[in-house]
PDB file of C-alpha atoms in Angstrom:
ATOM      1  CA  MET M  35      37.321  15.852  -3.758  1.00 46.00           C
ATOM      2  CA  LYS M  36      35.965  12.720  -5.414  1.00 49.00           C
ATOM      3  CA  GLU M  37      35.841  10.916  -2.069  1.00 55.00           C
ATOM      4  CA  MET M  38      33.694  13.703  -0.614  1.00 59.00           C
ATOM      5  CA  ASP M  39      31.303  13.506  -3.558  1.00 72.00           C
ATOM      6  CA  PHE M  40      31.039   9.759  -3.071  1.00 74.00           C
ATOM      7  CA  ASN M  41      30.217  10.231   0.634  1.00 71.00           C
ATOM      8  CA  GLU M  42      27.565  12.799  -0.196  1.00 72.00           C
ATOM      9  CA  MET M  43      26.087  10.417  -2.743  1.00 67.00           C
ATOM     10  CA  ILE M  44      25.948   7.587  -0.178  1.00 68.00           C
ATOM     11  CA  ILE M  45      24.294   9.833   2.409  1.00 67.00           C
ATOM     12  CA  LYS M  46      21.754  11.088  -0.107  1.00 63.00           C
ATOM     13  CA  ARG M  47      20.953   7.598  -1.383  1.00 61.00           C
ATOM     14  CA  PHE M  48      20.682   5.665   1.875  1.00 63.00           C
ATOM     15  CA  PHE M  49      20.044   8.117   4.691  1.00 62.00           C
ATOM     16  CA  THR M  50      17.530  10.578   3.315  1.00 61.00           C
ATOM     17  CA  LYS M  51      13.890   9.861   2.727  1.00 59.00           C
ATOM     18  CA  PRO M  52      12.508  10.377  -0.769  1.00 59.00           C
ATOM     19  CA  ASP M  53      10.253  13.337  -1.363  1.00 62.00           C
ATOM     20  CA  LEU M  54       7.601  12.722  -4.004  1.00 74.00           C
ATOM     21  CA  SER M  55       5.859  15.913  -5.061  1.00 76.00           C
ATOM     22  CA  PRO M  56       2.064  15.674  -5.490  1.00 79.00           C
ATOM     23  CA  LEU M  57       0.110  16.089  -8.705  1.00 84.00           C
ATOM     24  CA  GLN M  58      -2.788  18.543  -9.067  1.00 85.00           C
ATOM     25  CA  ASP M  59      -6.281  17.861 -10.368  1.00 84.00           C
ATOM     26  CA  ASP M  60      -8.465  20.220 -12.440  1.00 85.00           C
ATOM     27  CA  GLU M  61      -9.585  22.102  -9.318  1.00 88.00           C
ATOM     28  CA  GLY M  62      -6.017  22.640  -8.110  1.00 86.00           C
ATOM     29  CA  LYS M  63      -6.159  20.083  -5.276  1.00 90.00           C
ATOM     30  CA  ASP M  64      -3.007  18.099  -4.544  1.00 90.00           C
ATOM     31  CA  PHE M  65      -3.154  14.307  -4.793  1.00 90.00           C
ATOM     32  CA  HIS M  66      -1.030  11.188  -5.145  1.00 91.00           C
ATOM     33  CA  TYR M  67      -1.844   7.966  -6.940  1.00 92.00           C
ATOM     34  CA  ALA M  68      -1.851   4.976  -4.598  1.00 93.00           C
ATOM     35  CA  LEU M  69      -2.681   1.288  -4.641  1.00 93.00           C
ATOM     36  CA  VAL M  70      -5.999   0.618  -2.930  1.00 95.00           C
ATOM     37  CA  GLY M  71      -7.526  -2.783  -2.231  1.00 93.00           C
ATOM     38  CA  ASN M  72     -10.345  -4.453  -0.341  1.00 93.00           C
ATOM     39  CA  ILE M  73     -10.225  -7.094   2.384  1.00 89.00           C
ATOM     40  CA  ILE M  74     -11.600 -10.497   1.340  1.00 87.00           C
ATOM     41  CA  GLY M  75     -14.858 -11.879   2.706  1.00 85.00           C
ATOM     42  CA  LYS M  76     -15.548 -15.474   3.675  1.00 84.00           C
ATOM     43  CA  HIS M  77     -12.466 -17.690   4.014  1.00 81.00           C
ATOM     44  CA  PHE M  78     -11.092 -20.645   5.969  1.00 85.00           C
ATOM     45  CA  LEU M  79      -8.855 -20.069   8.985  1.00 81.00           C
ATOM     46  CA  GLY M  80      -6.583 -22.418  10.873  1.00 82.00           C
ATOM     47  CA  VAL M  81      -6.216 -26.173  10.985  1.00 89.00           C
ATOM     48  CA  GLU M  82      -9.899 -26.631  11.853  1.00 87.00           C
ATOM     49  CA  LYS M  83     -10.853 -24.765   8.640  1.00 87.00           C
ATOM     50  CA  LYS M  84     -13.168 -22.454  10.558  1.00 87.00           C
ATOM     51  CA  ILE M  85     -15.060 -20.042   8.273  1.00 87.00           C
ATOM     52  CA  VAL M  86     -14.411 -16.392   9.149  1.00 84.00           C
ATOM     53  CA  TYR M  87     -15.172 -13.050   7.507  1.00 87.00           C
ATOM     54  CA  GLY M  88     -12.470 -10.446   6.948  1.00 84.00           C
ATOM     55  CA  THR M  89      -9.395 -10.462   9.189  1.00 87.00           C
ATOM     56  CA  LYS M  90      -8.756  -9.906  12.871  1.00 90.00           C
ATOM     57  CA  HIS M  91      -8.220  -6.185  12.266  1.00 91.00           C
ATOM     58  CA  PHE M  92     -10.385  -5.390   9.224  1.00 92.00           C
ATOM     59  CA  SER M  93     -13.957  -6.335   8.342  1.00 90.00           C
ATOM     60  CA  THR M  94     -15.037  -7.638   4.927  1.00 89.00           C
ATOM     61  CA  ASN M  95     -14.607  -5.205   1.997  1.00 89.00           C
ATOM     62  CA  THR M  96     -12.754  -2.608   4.082  1.00 92.00           C
ATOM     63  CA  LYS M  97     -10.840  -0.299   1.753  1.00 95.00           C
ATOM     64  CA  VAL M  98      -7.130  -0.266   2.613  1.00 95.00           C
ATOM     65  CA  ILE M  99      -4.254   1.679   1.105  1.00 94.00           C
ATOM     66  CA  LEU M 100      -1.203  -0.417   0.250  1.00 92.00           C
ATOM     67  CA  LEU M 101       2.178   0.916   1.369  1.00 89.00           C
ATOM     68  CA  PRO M 102       4.520  -1.819   0.070  1.00 85.00           C
ATOM     69  CA  GLU M 103       7.907  -0.714   1.415  1.00 79.00           C
ATOM     70  CA  TYR M 104       9.598  -4.097   1.581  1.00 74.00           C
ATOM     71  CA  GLY M 105       8.645  -6.770  -0.883  1.00 66.00           C
ATOM     72  CA  GLY M 106       9.880  -9.958   0.701  1.00 68.00           C
ATOM     73  CA  MET M 107       9.277 -12.914  -1.560  1.00 68.00           C
ATOM     74  CA  GLY M 108       6.899 -11.462  -4.123  1.00 73.00           C
ATOM     75  CA  HIS M 109       5.099  -9.113  -1.729  1.00 78.00           C
ATOM     76  CA  GLU M 110       3.559 -11.902   0.381  1.00 81.00           C
ATOM     77  CA  SER M 111       3.172  -9.457   3.268  1.00 86.00           C
ATOM     78  CA  ILE M 112       2.317  -5.823   2.655  1.00 89.00           C
ATOM     79  CA  PRO M 113       1.937  -2.856   5.017  1.00 90.00           C
ATOM     80  CA  VAL M 114      -1.590  -1.468   4.676  1.00 92.00           C
ATOM     81  CA  TYR M 115      -3.416   1.519   6.159  1.00 94.00           C
ATOM     82  CA  GLY M 116      -7.137   1.345   6.838  1.00 94.00           C
ATOM     83  CA  LYS M 117     -10.054   1.681   9.237  1.00 94.00           C
ATOM     84  CA  LEU M 118     -10.008  -0.737  12.156  1.00 93.00           C
ATOM     85  CA  ARG M 119     -12.890  -3.201  12.611  1.00 90.00           C
ATOM     86  CA  ASN M 120     -15.647  -1.807  14.908  1.00 90.00           C
ATOM     87  CA  SER M 121     -13.821   1.488  15.420  1.00 90.00           C
ATOM     88  CA  SER M 122     -13.275   4.837  13.763  1.00 90.00           C
ATOM     89  CA  ARG M 123      -9.507   4.564  14.282  1.00 92.00           C
ATOM     90  CA  LYS M 124      -7.173   3.970  11.359  1.00 93.00           C
ATOM     91  CA  ILE M 125      -4.125   1.744  11.678  1.00 92.00           C
ATOM     92  CA  LYS M 126      -1.085   0.723   9.677  1.00 93.00           C
ATOM     93  CA  ILE M 127      -0.231  -2.988   9.902  1.00 92.00           C
ATOM     94  CA  VAL M 128       1.518  -5.653   7.850  1.00 91.00           C
ATOM     95  CA  LEU M 129      -1.038  -7.957   6.224  1.00 89.00           C
ATOM     96  CA  ASP M 130      -0.704 -11.151   4.191  1.00 87.00           C
ATOM     97  CA  SER M 131      -1.378 -10.209   0.560  1.00 85.00           C
ATOM     98  CA  SER M 132      -3.711 -13.198   0.095  1.00 84.00           C
ATOM     99  CA  TYR M 133      -6.282 -11.272   2.190  1.00 87.00           C
ATOM    100  CA  LEU M 134      -6.447  -8.540  -0.468  1.00 88.00           C
ATOM    101  CA  LYS M 135      -8.704  -8.415  -3.515  1.00 89.00           C
ATOM    102  CA  ASN M 136      -9.699  -5.845  -6.125  1.00 90.00           C
ATOM    103  CA  VAL M 137      -6.377  -3.967  -5.978  1.00 92.00           C
ATOM    104  CA  ARG M 138      -6.540  -0.843  -8.119  1.00 93.00           C
ATOM    105  CA  VAL M 139      -5.006   2.619  -8.474  1.00 94.00           C
ATOM    106  CA  LYS M 140      -6.877   5.590  -7.022  1.00 94.00           C
ATOM    107  CA  ALA M 141      -6.143   9.257  -6.427  1.00 93.00           C
ATOM    108  CA  ILE M 142      -5.631   9.969  -2.715  1.00 92.00           C
ATOM    109  CA  TYR M 143      -6.381  13.428  -1.292  1.00 93.00           C
ATOM    110  CA  ASN M 144      -5.993  12.730   2.453  1.00 91.00           C
ATOM    111  CA  SER M 145      -3.005  14.744   3.732  1.00 89.00           C
ATOM    112  CA  LYS M 146      -1.858  12.111   6.247  1.00 91.00           C
ATOM    113  CA  VAL M 147      -1.850   9.365   3.604  1.00 91.00           C
ATOM    114  CA  MET M 148      -0.213  11.697   1.074  1.00 90.00           C
ATOM    115  CA  LYS M 149       2.631  12.248   3.544  1.00 89.00           C
ATOM    116  CA  MET M 150       3.075   8.466   3.936  1.00 88.00           C
ATOM    117  CA  ILE M 151       3.151   8.087   0.149  1.00 88.00           C
ATOM    118  CA  SER M 152       5.544  11.001  -0.418  1.00 85.00           C
ATOM    119  CA  ILE M 153       8.228   9.465   1.843  1.00 84.00           C
ATOM    120  CA  SER M 154       7.748   5.945   0.476  1.00 83.00           C
ATOM    121  CA  HIS M 155      10.615   4.480  -1.556  1.00 81.00           C
ATOM    122  CA  PHE M 156       8.111   2.217  -3.342  1.00 84.00           C
ATOM    123  CA  TYR M 157       5.992   5.083  -4.656  1.00 86.00           C
ATOM    124  CA  LYS M 158       9.123   7.106  -5.447  1.00 84.00           C
ATOM    125  CA  HIS M 159      10.190   4.261  -7.761  1.00 82.00           C
ATOM    126  CA  PHE M 160       6.872   4.442  -9.651  1.00 82.00           C
ATOM    127  CA  GLU M 161       7.106   8.264  -9.875  1.00 82.00           C
ATOM    128  CA  ASN M 162       3.376   8.856  -9.297  1.00 84.00           C
ATOM    129  CA  SER M 163       2.623   7.221 -12.657  1.00 86.00           C
ATOM    130  CA  LYS M 164      -0.858   5.697 -12.886  1.00 89.00           C
ATOM    131  CA  PRO M 165      -0.064   3.234 -15.751  1.00 90.00           C
ATOM    132  CA  ARG M 166       3.038   1.898 -13.984  1.00 88.00           C
ATOM    133  CA  LEU M 167       1.106   1.431 -10.734  1.00 89.00           C
ATOM    134  CA  GLN M 168      -1.720  -0.328 -12.621  1.00 89.00           C
ATOM    135  CA  GLY M 169       0.804  -2.802 -13.980  1.00 86.00           C
ATOM    136  CA  PHE M 170       1.912  -3.591 -10.429  1.00 84.00           C
ATOM    137  CA  ALA M 171      -1.712  -3.838  -9.214  1.00 85.00           C
ATOM    138  CA  GLN M 172      -2.496  -6.494 -11.834  1.00 83.00           C
ATOM    139  CA  SER M 173       0.463  -8.618 -10.756  1.00 76.00           C
ATOM    140  CA  GLY M 174      -1.450 -10.988  -8.529  1.00 69.00           C
ATOM    141  CA  PHE M 175      -3.612  -9.623  -5.722  1.00 72.00           C
ATOM    142  CA  ASP M 176      -6.678 -11.759  -6.330  1.00 68.00           C
ATOM    143  CA  GLY M 177      -7.941 -12.709  -2.868  1.00 64.00           C
ATOM    144  CA  GLU M 178      -6.865 -16.316  -3.313  1.00 68.00           C
ATOM    145  CA  ARG M 179      -8.119 -17.345   0.147  1.00 70.00           C
ATOM    146  CA  GLU M 180     -11.691 -16.190  -0.415  1.00 73.00           C
ATOM    147  CA  ILE M 181     -14.359 -18.863  -0.861  1.00 74.00           C
ATOM    148  CA  GLU M 182     -17.585 -18.547  -2.895  1.00 69.00           C
TER     149      GLU M 182
END
């Protein structure tokens, strides 16, 4: 009996995705709190120190939603979701965290993004708590590559 309970616990812990239930605002709309940041502007790139704006995929000041599933060494690389440069398409890619600035907590109402957040182990850990997410947001996303 105990062995079966242990197996069920292992399956629940490692093989099921978390389900984070949304909060509701004053008007009754569902939302989740998420980390949102902007892409840095002017910065140096490569050995030649060429000055470029934004990244290959995102233009300067593009708002991206952070989906930090795996931290690595201090969240150096973070999956983000945002609007592609010169397109109306939105993509999810892994981006170096030094390209992010002005990271903050915002309420997200988009159903596709809410689904990504609700199955995220990262956001499940923070339990949709704005103060806890703000503490993480202040932990060092300062756009360190940006010049001027």
